[in-house]
Amino acid sequence: LAQDEPPAAAPTGASVAKPSADAAKSTVDYYLKGQGGGPIILEAKLCTKVDKEEGATKNECVAELDTATGVKAGTPVTLWMAYLVPQGDTYEDVQLQVKQGDTVRETKDLTLKGSLRSRTWPSVRLNKPGSWTVTLSRGGETLKEFQVQVN
């Protein structure tokens, strides 16, 4: 599931702010010399569809889940994320955990390998109505957490 290919070009008309030289240097320095510092989650979102076809949106979340509206029970849900890991590092202590109320329903171990920008999208199934929590963590630290109402 992880993809190390370069990001697609921004769609025509899209504007991306140019980072300062210091911000760019800091990012490159962390990638080249930050071994042992851990992964940085650049972006994370719950999706109902990741594009797997060739094109500008390949490997991107193209249908983000509206956590306020919720999702129908049994719908596959994907935690799409982009991350940076220092060159040469591999982290095998990242977990995706899904809970319904206080009950753990599923846990997935993730492996994040050195990359300036990789993406991964493990899927889970929220199969019963109720309040669910989807948590991405490393070493007991919550990196990202989502609350989802399942109907």
Short mmCIF file of C-alpha atoms in Angstrom, two decimals:
data_model
loop_
_atom_site.label_atom_id
_atom_site.label_comp_id
_atom_site.label_asym_id
_atom_site.label_seq_id
_atom_site.Cartn_x
_atom_site.Cartn_y
_atom_site.Cartn_z
CA LEU A 1 0.00 0.00 0.00
CA ALA A 2 2.81 2.49 0.62
CA GLN A 3 3.85 4.50 -2.37
CA ASP A 4 7.23 6.20 -2.74
CA GLU A 5 6.61 7.85 -6.09
CA PRO A 6 6.87 11.63 -6.34
CA PRO A 7 3.65 13.56 -5.76
CA ALA A 8 1.56 14.39 -8.79
CA ALA A 9 1.79 17.90 -10.18
CA ALA A 10 -0.71 20.32 -8.72
CA PRO A 11 -3.86 20.55 -10.84
CA THR A 12 -4.00 23.53 -13.17
CA GLY A 13 -5.17 26.57 -11.25
CA ALA A 14 -4.15 25.16 -7.87
CA SER A 15 -1.91 27.37 -5.80
CA VAL A 16 0.68 26.08 -3.38
CA ALA A 17 2.59 28.52 -1.22
CA LYS A 18 6.34 28.43 -1.72
CA PRO A 19 8.01 27.61 1.60
CA SER A 20 10.71 29.82 2.98
CA ALA A 21 14.30 28.75 2.39
CA ASP A 22 14.61 27.96 6.11
CA ALA A 23 11.49 25.75 6.08
CA ALA A 24 12.68 23.86 2.99
CA LYS A 25 16.20 23.44 4.41
CA SER A 26 14.82 22.21 7.73
CA THR A 27 12.70 19.58 5.96
CA VAL A 28 15.55 18.36 3.76
CA ASP A 29 17.94 18.32 6.74
CA TYR A 30 15.47 16.21 8.75
CA TYR A 31 15.09 13.77 5.88
CA LEU A 32 18.87 13.46 5.35
CA LYS A 33 20.10 13.67 8.98
CA GLY A 34 17.13 13.07 11.27
CA GLN A 35 17.61 9.33 11.73
CA GLY A 36 15.98 8.15 14.94
CA GLY A 37 13.69 11.19 15.13
CA GLY A 38 10.59 9.31 14.06
CA PRO A 39 8.01 9.75 11.34
CA ILE A 40 6.21 13.00 10.63
CA ILE A 41 2.59 12.61 9.59
CA LEU A 42 2.19 15.24 6.86
CA GLU A 43 -1.49 14.62 6.31
CA ALA A 44 -4.08 12.09 7.47
CA LYS A 45 -7.75 11.70 6.65
CA LEU A 46 -10.48 9.11 6.58
CA CYS A 47 -11.61 8.23 3.07
CA THR A 48 -14.12 6.03 1.35
CA LYS A 49 -12.13 6.00 -1.91
CA VAL A 50 -8.45 6.18 -2.87
CA ASP A 51 -7.76 6.60 -6.58
CA LYS A 52 -5.72 3.69 -7.93
CA GLU A 53 -5.92 4.70 -11.61
CA GLU A 54 -3.18 6.52 -13.51
CA GLY A 55 -3.55 10.29 -13.46
CA ALA A 56 -3.15 13.41 -11.35
CA THR A 57 -4.98 11.90 -8.35
CA LYS A 58 -3.39 8.42 -8.36
CA ASN A 59 -2.83 7.20 -4.76
CA GLU A 60 -4.71 10.19 -3.36
CA CYS A 61 -7.86 10.29 -1.24
CA VAL A 62 -10.61 11.33 -3.64
CA ALA A 63 -13.63 10.81 -1.35
CA GLU A 64 -13.01 12.07 2.18
CA LEU A 65 -15.39 10.80 4.85
CA ASP A 66 -17.50 13.49 6.51
CA THR A 67 -17.10 12.49 10.17
CA ALA A 68 -19.98 14.79 11.20
CA THR A 69 -22.45 13.03 8.88
CA GLY A 70 -21.02 9.60 9.57
CA VAL A 71 -21.04 6.46 7.51
CA LYS A 72 -23.31 3.48 6.96
CA ALA A 73 -22.40 0.35 8.97
CA GLY A 74 -20.23 -2.04 6.98
CA THR A 75 -18.71 0.62 4.75
CA PRO A 76 -14.96 0.11 4.23
CA VAL A 77 -13.08 3.13 5.58
CA THR A 78 -9.49 3.95 4.71
CA LEU A 79 -7.02 5.91 6.80
CA TRP A 80 -5.12 7.70 4.04
CA MET A 81 -1.91 9.35 5.15
CA ALA A 82 1.19 10.99 3.75
CA TYR A 83 4.32 10.89 5.86
CA LEU A 84 8.01 11.77 5.97
CA VAL A 85 10.55 9.37 7.47
CA PRO A 86 14.29 10.15 7.62
CA GLN A 87 16.37 8.47 4.93
CA GLY A 88 17.34 4.92 5.87
CA ASP A 89 14.95 4.67 8.85
CA THR A 90 12.14 2.15 9.24
CA TYR A 91 9.48 2.38 11.95
CA GLU A 92 7.47 -0.73 12.77
CA ASP A 93 5.86 0.63 15.93
CA VAL A 94 3.06 2.64 14.32
CA GLN A 95 -0.46 1.35 14.94
CA LEU A 96 -3.92 1.94 13.58
CA GLN A 97 -6.55 1.09 16.18
CA VAL A 98 -10.32 1.07 15.74
CA LYS A 99 -12.64 1.18 18.74
CA GLN A 100 -16.41 1.09 19.05
CA GLY A 101 -17.07 2.95 22.26
CA ASP A 102 -14.50 1.48 24.67
CA THR A 103 -14.18 -1.85 22.83
CA VAL A 104 -11.16 -2.38 20.59
CA ARG A 105 -12.43 -3.95 17.37
CA GLU A 106 -9.25 -3.98 15.28
CA THR A 107 -5.56 -3.12 15.47
CA LYS A 108 -3.18 -2.96 12.51
CA ASP A 109 0.58 -2.61 12.75
CA LEU A 110 2.08 -0.31 10.11
CA THR A 111 5.62 -0.13 8.79
CA LEU A 112 6.83 3.30 7.66
CA LYS A 113 10.08 3.38 5.66
CA GLY A 114 12.42 6.26 4.89
CA SER A 115 10.92 8.60 2.32
CA LEU A 116 10.54 12.30 1.76
CA ARG A 117 6.84 11.73 1.05
CA SER A 118 5.17 8.34 1.03
CA ARG A 119 1.53 7.46 1.31
CA THR A 120 -0.26 4.49 2.74
CA TRP A 121 -3.93 3.68 3.13
CA PRO A 122 -4.88 0.75 5.37
CA SER A 123 -8.60 -0.01 5.37
CA VAL A 124 -10.89 -1.05 8.19
CA ARG A 125 -14.57 -1.90 8.37
CA LEU A 126 -16.82 -0.09 10.82
CA ASN A 127 -19.43 -2.83 10.89
CA LYS A 128 -21.83 -1.88 13.71
CA PRO A 129 -23.83 1.27 14.45
CA GLY A 130 -22.49 3.52 17.19
CA SER A 131 -19.67 5.89 18.03
CA TRP A 132 -16.27 4.81 16.71
CA THR A 133 -12.75 6.12 17.21
CA VAL A 134 -9.97 5.61 14.68
CA THR A 135 -6.54 6.29 16.19
CA LEU A 136 -3.09 6.42 14.63
CA SER A 137 -0.37 6.12 17.28
CA ARG A 138 3.28 5.43 17.85
CA GLY A 139 4.79 4.28 21.15
CA GLY A 140 1.69 5.27 23.12
CA GLU A 141 1.57 8.77 21.56
CA THR A 142 -1.54 9.63 19.55
CA LEU A 143 -0.51 11.02 16.16
CA LYS A 144 -4.04 11.49 14.79
CA GLU A 145 -7.50 10.59 16.00
CA PHE A 146 -10.92 10.63 14.33
CA GLN A 147 -14.40 10.30 15.82
CA VAL A 148 -16.93 8.69 13.47
CA GLN A 149 -20.64 8.08 13.89
CA VAL A 150 -21.72 4.83 12.22
CA ASN A 151 -25.40 4.57 11.27
#
